[in-house]
Amino acid sequence: MDVKLLRIDSRLLHGQVATDWAKNANVERILIVCDQAASDSIRKTLLIQAAPPGLKVHVLTLAKMIRLSRDERFSKLKVLILVENPIDAMRLVSGGVEVSSINLGSLSFDATRKMITETIAVNEQDIVALTWLKKRGIELDYRKVSSDPKRDLWKVLCDKGLVNEEQS
Amino acid sequence: MTRKERILEFVSTSDKALTTKEIADALGILRNNTSKELNILVREGQLTKIAGRPVKYQALDVSPKEVVIQEEIVDTLPPSEPQTDIFTTMIGRKDSLKTQIEQAKAAILYPPHGLNVLITGPTGSGKTYFANAMQQFALKQGVIENENLIVFNCADYAHNPQLLMSHLFGYVKGAFTGAQEDRDGLIQKADGGILFLDEVHRLPPEGQEMIFYFMDHGTYNKLGEIAKAHHANVRLICATTEDPESSLLKTFVRRIPIMIQMPKFEARTVREQLALLKRLLTLEANRIQKNILVSEDVVKALLGSVTFGNVGQLKSNIQLVCAQGFLNCVDQVDQIKLDFEQLPQNIKDGVSHLASDRARLSKLSQLLEPVLTIQPNGSAEILSDSDRYELPYNLYEIIGNKAALLKEEGLAQDAINNFIMTDINVHLKSFYRENKISRTEKNLNELVDQDILQLTKNIMQMLHTESGYPIGENFIYAMSLHLSSFIKRVQSGKPMREVSDDLVTMVKDYPEDLTLAQKIRDMLEEHYEFSVPESEVYYLAVLLISLNSVPKHGKVGVVVAAHGNHTATSMVQVVNELLGVDNLAAFDMSLQMSPTEALNEIIKKVVQVDRGNGVLLLVDMGSLGTFSGKITEKTDIKVKTIDMVTTAMVLEAARKTALIDSDLELVYNELRDFNGYSRKPEDPSEELEDVRPRAILALCSTGKGTAQKIKQILDEILADELVDDVSVLTVSMVGLKDQLDEIAKNYRVIATTGIADPNLGVPYISLEDLFKGEHGKKQLITQLDNSKTWYVEKSVKPVVPEVDQAMAIRYLEQYYTFINPKKIIGVLWGYCDLLEAETDLHLSASRRLALIMHLGGVIERVLLGAPVTMTAEQEAEYTASVWKRAVESADDYLKEKLDLTIAPAEEYYIAKLLDTELLKS
């Protein structure tokens, strides 16, 4: 599968993703990979309805996503993958989904988390997952819209003292 | 000389009696105009009419050569002098609408200002029509002076009480943002007349309160005023499809003294049904200005095709078939013929619906002539703009013009018809969004040659005329695909198929089908001029047997019996509207009724819905639960009873019996365990997970021809849907049982498709559904994904999640950190309403939620001082956007409410959201 963009966003598919990222990533499908959403018919319906015109959206489980990524029949398919959190992103990459960079949209705040940018909050697990990804040479970028210059999230994590530079 | 004088002179100077057509042709006057003048002349005593066919006219002073009758002809032509009582032309005035009309008159004439009225009745039963008639009656009686019936549909603004109220009551300058001047509401417009509130059950509580106050006092206030300083003299007619005993309406019913119940189509007498049909056809004849010839079969089909939609549905169906007939007879000057064969399948099926009701059918047959001729009569029915079954333009003019245009461009007639039928369907989709006309064949065209399609039609014709072989919807697919693969095999020089002993034994039991297969063979040989081997005859026979076996398994019937005056009826009505099924009947048992009486009534219902496959009896309690044995004893129909009936249960029963061709025992067993849809899924760890991979079976007589083709198609769809774990297996009808056993070892069959349903208790997709077009296919397949059990949701609308403020609050809480959803939701909700009003868009539930979530982000970004930016390009795009003004004024509202400054880049994104909405709607 030809993954044009892997994006982490708590809200998965929403207006900005639909209008900006999906258009500029030049993809044929949007794959939303989230076990909860795949088994929640209301959420699934809402996500599918939020699709930008002309683009098809699928809501898949992690297991299925990994299976599809290995299926020859889909090797040419250009896709945008959305996951809810860094852990799911890590699972996908460890399952064989190939990407060179990951875009972080928003990670919503809760009591276990700490705000590190205006939209991104992380907890320890997230940091572990992000570190794991960084170690595999994957860029972590947190632009808001695709036309902005790239912004390195790893640098933010370092500045906040949440990770050691050497870890990468 | 006027037209009338010319006609009089011409007839008087003629030495023989003349027909309308002769007169019209000689004078060059339109036939219906001629007819109208002739009738006036007869009434004035200047001409006489001579009975016979066709009717002839002659001058009075000529001694009659034939028998003269001087009867009035009222029914086809209303007298030209103003009528005092509109109700005298209403169909059903002496029968099923008798009480209703008396009530209506009483309500209008009641001194001093009449009484308010609530009209109830199912969809399409004529509530709006009736309200219009009441208005006309009141006007003629001189009790009101306002000539217009003011119509307001409460559903239009039901989600926005403020807007609704401003429409109804008006507002004063400054009442809300955008209220730049005072405006009167509909109540004021209706002063001195009648206000018709349709779908009144959708009126929000605030609206009800104000309406009640207005009813009691005749005064009201506009939005933004405090004192109820305005006065209007308005009579109210409200209408609703709800059961008047539902809680929604209870408050209303208490306040409204007159309640008029419109009967559903089924409940009207056969004579009325026929009269309605004639009148609706006459409307079309008037539009086309041609005679419409309707055969007996077509009349039956049209009447039988009416299910939940009542007269409105009949009207839509008639518009559809007339449009089609008009197209087919576009070259004929004075008449169009409606041909049974050309009716869409769903209307054809009406004949079999009707056939199940013997009493109604026999009454109808007595009233019918072989061919019914409908003439345009030039009269203008009361038609109002508010009739939602009426097209806003003359469809026939459009068809005629377009056909002429396409012909000029040199298109073949077939192509023209095809093209225009698509158009017609678009125009008439109000009732049948999934119309099947011509789509069937169009899709088939992509799969098989025109030549084979034609041959298949000839075979259908032969089977129909020679043997009365029942031809179902599947036939044309199954047969043409079968032939197509056979011909290809012959042409490619591949060896012929062997005939196994199994096959011969199987076919032996069906000598009739074998004979028919031989006849088909003869046709093939004649057409292709090569000899068809004996083995093929057997395969053809298998095909015929398989296709024939479908109608033998009729649906399981369902009778719902419950205590109370409307309980059973309203459950059945809900389900009928959702699923449009025809195998349901309801029985309301009033508390005074004795069990014996109830039993007899239920038996009638059971007989009515039985299709030879047994009947499921759903009851609520008491003696009703003990009837099944007695019913079977008396009728020999298998009956199973389930108690504690609920609407969800009826829905499930209807779905299981109508959509899945299963037997009574099976449905009974499944339903007994049914606990409603909201049940939590059982803990998956408790049941042993079925680990066999999933499979769909494709069946055809050989397993190699049609089935292969289906497999190809399905594989393509599955890949397109990213379904990677469902296999499509091809299976032959011969030795089916053994193959199925073998398959069951390795696969879990989740659905079947092909020429016949093997009745495995899993959904069967007919070939027709499969080929119904891109959308149909994909919908079917999407449901496979991630589902353990799986139904074909044929006519059930997709679940649209209801989005309310509470849900929006939950989402906002979940994803945002710095805003307080509970406090802000009202503002965001209002923002959406305002945007809707400014743009005339209707935001779908999910769009509204998406927009609210987006706005949450906008506000949070402002709070954090982290605005988004836009490029010069985007800025230009936004400046040119049609939404700019609307978005800006909605933003002004937000700025004002929250004292925030919102960056233009944010407005750009909102405009883009609206773009998406527009593109998708």
mmCIF file of C-alpha atoms in Angstrom, chain B residues 635-751:
data_model
loop_
_atom_site.group_PDB
_atom_site.id
_atom_site.type_symbol
_atom_site.label_atom_id
_atom_site.label_comp_id
_atom_site.label_asym_id
_atom_site.label_seq_id
_atom_site.Cartn_x
_atom_site.Cartn_y
_atom_site.Cartn_z
ATOM 1 C CA THR B 635 -58.062 -23.150 8.061
ATOM 2 C CA ASP B 636 -55.352 -25.747 7.670
ATOM 3 C CA ILE B 637 -52.811 -22.943 7.735
ATOM 4 C CA LYS B 638 -49.764 -23.437 9.916
ATOM 5 C CA VAL B 639 -49.743 -20.785 12.642
ATOM 6 C CA LYS B 640 -47.150 -20.000 15.312
ATOM 7 C CA THR B 641 -47.815 -17.522 18.097
ATOM 8 C CA ILE B 642 -45.386 -15.214 19.846
ATOM 9 C CA ASP B 643 -46.619 -13.036 22.684
ATOM 10 C CA MET B 644 -45.468 -9.728 24.154
ATOM 11 C CA VAL B 645 -45.444 -8.058 20.766
ATOM 12 C CA THR B 646 -43.567 -4.760 20.371
ATOM 13 C CA THR B 647 -43.023 -2.544 17.357
ATOM 14 C CA ALA B 648 -39.409 -3.674 17.215
ATOM 15 C CA MET B 649 -40.603 -7.263 17.164
ATOM 16 C CA VAL B 650 -43.023 -6.571 14.294
ATOM 17 C CA LEU B 651 -40.235 -4.844 12.422
ATOM 18 C CA GLU B 652 -37.951 -7.800 12.921
ATOM 19 C CA ALA B 653 -40.672 -10.243 11.923
ATOM 20 C CA ALA B 654 -41.435 -8.278 8.773
ATOM 21 C CA ARG B 655 -37.792 -8.136 7.889
ATOM 22 C CA LYS B 656 -37.175 -11.795 8.467
ATOM 23 C CA THR B 657 -40.254 -12.883 6.556
ATOM 24 C CA ALA B 658 -40.029 -10.437 3.683
ATOM 25 C CA LEU B 659 -36.366 -10.066 3.042
ATOM 26 C CA ILE B 660 -35.113 -13.497 3.850
ATOM 27 C CA ASP B 661 -36.961 -16.347 2.293
ATOM 28 C CA SER B 662 -37.112 -18.611 5.294
ATOM 29 C CA ASP B 663 -39.757 -20.858 6.719
ATOM 30 C CA LEU B 664 -42.157 -20.395 9.579
ATOM 31 C CA GLU B 665 -40.290 -22.573 12.081
ATOM 32 C CA LEU B 666 -37.048 -20.765 11.433
ATOM 33 C CA VAL B 667 -38.530 -17.303 11.793
ATOM 34 C CA TYR B 668 -40.421 -18.404 14.876
ATOM 35 C CA ASN B 669 -37.329 -19.766 16.574
ATOM 36 C CA GLU B 670 -35.291 -16.699 15.799
ATOM 37 C CA LEU B 671 -37.967 -14.292 16.921
ATOM 38 C CA ARG B 672 -38.577 -16.063 20.180
ATOM 39 C CA ASP B 673 -35.081 -15.047 21.203
ATOM 40 C CA PHE B 674 -35.439 -11.524 19.926
ATOM 41 C CA ASN B 675 -35.186 -8.900 22.625
ATOM 42 C CA GLY B 676 -35.159 -5.695 20.663
ATOM 43 C CA TYR B 677 -32.426 -3.922 18.781
ATOM 44 C CA SER B 678 -30.831 -2.123 21.672
ATOM 45 C CA ARG B 679 -29.701 -5.319 23.342
ATOM 46 C CA LYS B 680 -26.041 -5.330 24.191
ATOM 47 C CA PRO B 681 -24.072 -7.784 22.132
ATOM 48 C CA GLU B 682 -23.397 -10.930 24.060
ATOM 49 C CA ASP B 683 -19.966 -11.368 25.462
ATOM 50 C CA PRO B 684 -18.073 -12.809 22.516
ATOM 51 C CA SER B 685 -15.954 -14.977 24.769
ATOM 52 C CA GLU B 686 -19.023 -16.913 25.812
ATOM 53 C CA GLU B 687 -19.854 -18.302 22.449
ATOM 54 C CA LEU B 688 -17.436 -20.351 20.481
ATOM 55 C CA GLU B 689 -16.082 -18.162 17.770
ATOM 56 C CA ASP B 690 -16.614 -19.510 14.293
ATOM 57 C CA VAL B 691 -13.148 -19.509 12.804
ATOM 58 C CA ARG B 692 -14.058 -20.731 9.347
ATOM 59 C CA PRO B 693 -13.350 -18.086 6.708
ATOM 60 C CA ARG B 694 -16.411 -16.371 5.281
ATOM 61 C CA ALA B 695 -17.740 -17.151 1.836
ATOM 62 C CA ILE B 696 -20.452 -16.036 -0.558
ATOM 63 C CA LEU B 697 -21.949 -18.674 -2.825
ATOM 64 C CA ALA B 698 -22.727 -17.973 -6.467
ATOM 65 C CA LEU B 699 -25.186 -20.452 -7.921
ATOM 66 C CA CYS B 700 -26.072 -21.331 -11.469
ATOM 67 C CA SER B 701 -27.211 -24.524 -13.133
ATOM 68 C CA THR B 702 -23.685 -25.547 -14.077
ATOM 69 C CA GLY B 703 -21.570 -23.602 -11.631
ATOM 70 C CA LYS B 704 -19.432 -22.543 -14.555
ATOM 71 C CA GLY B 705 -21.306 -19.971 -16.598
ATOM 72 C CA THR B 706 -23.361 -17.365 -14.806
ATOM 73 C CA ALA B 707 -21.793 -18.226 -11.473
ATOM 74 C CA GLN B 708 -18.328 -17.459 -12.820
ATOM 75 C CA LYS B 709 -19.537 -14.148 -14.082
ATOM 76 C CA ILE B 710 -21.039 -13.299 -10.719
ATOM 77 C CA LYS B 711 -17.815 -14.301 -9.011
ATOM 78 C CA GLN B 712 -15.872 -11.944 -11.230
ATOM 79 C CA ILE B 713 -18.186 -9.096 -10.409
ATOM 80 C CA LEU B 714 -18.227 -9.820 -6.694
ATOM 81 C CA ASP B 715 -14.447 -10.211 -6.491
ATOM 82 C CA GLU B 716 -14.059 -6.827 -8.082
ATOM 83 C CA ILE B 717 -16.452 -5.208 -5.660
ATOM 84 C CA LEU B 718 -14.884 -6.903 -2.668
ATOM 85 C CA ALA B 719 -11.432 -5.681 -3.646
ATOM 86 C CA ASP B 720 -12.806 -2.210 -4.198
ATOM 87 C CA GLU B 721 -14.335 -2.295 -0.740
ATOM 88 C CA LEU B 722 -11.059 -3.509 0.763
ATOM 89 C CA VAL B 723 -12.732 -6.702 1.894
ATOM 90 C CA ASP B 724 -9.972 -9.285 1.876
ATOM 91 C CA ASP B 725 -11.405 -12.123 3.911
ATOM 92 C CA VAL B 726 -14.485 -13.204 2.005
ATOM 93 C CA SER B 727 -14.229 -15.796 -0.761
ATOM 94 C CA VAL B 728 -16.702 -16.170 -3.574
ATOM 95 C CA LEU B 729 -17.391 -19.823 -4.415
ATOM 96 C CA THR B 730 -19.204 -21.016 -7.512
ATOM 97 C CA VAL B 731 -21.693 -23.833 -7.085
ATOM 98 C CA SER B 732 -23.826 -25.861 -9.466
ATOM 99 C CA MET B 733 -27.508 -26.529 -8.883
ATOM 100 C CA VAL B 734 -26.800 -30.147 -9.685
ATOM 101 C CA GLY B 735 -25.777 -32.121 -6.636
ATOM 102 C CA LEU B 736 -26.138 -28.979 -4.595
ATOM 103 C CA LYS B 737 -26.498 -30.749 -1.269
ATOM 104 C CA ASP B 738 -23.165 -32.585 -1.458
ATOM 105 C CA GLN B 739 -21.332 -29.474 -2.513
ATOM 106 C CA LEU B 740 -22.838 -27.531 0.352
ATOM 107 C CA ASP B 741 -21.744 -30.154 2.861
ATOM 108 C CA GLU B 742 -18.243 -30.017 1.474
ATOM 109 C CA ILE B 743 -18.164 -26.219 1.618
ATOM 110 C CA ALA B 744 -19.477 -26.140 5.185
ATOM 111 C CA LYS B 745 -16.363 -28.009 6.322
ATOM 112 C CA ASN B 746 -14.104 -25.159 5.295
ATOM 113 C CA TYR B 747 -16.244 -22.071 5.038
ATOM 114 C CA ARG B 748 -18.933 -20.160 6.810
ATOM 115 C CA VAL B 749 -21.433 -19.154 4.154
ATOM 116 C CA ILE B 750 -22.691 -15.646 4.861
ATOM 117 C CA ALA B 751 -24.755 -14.969 1.755
#
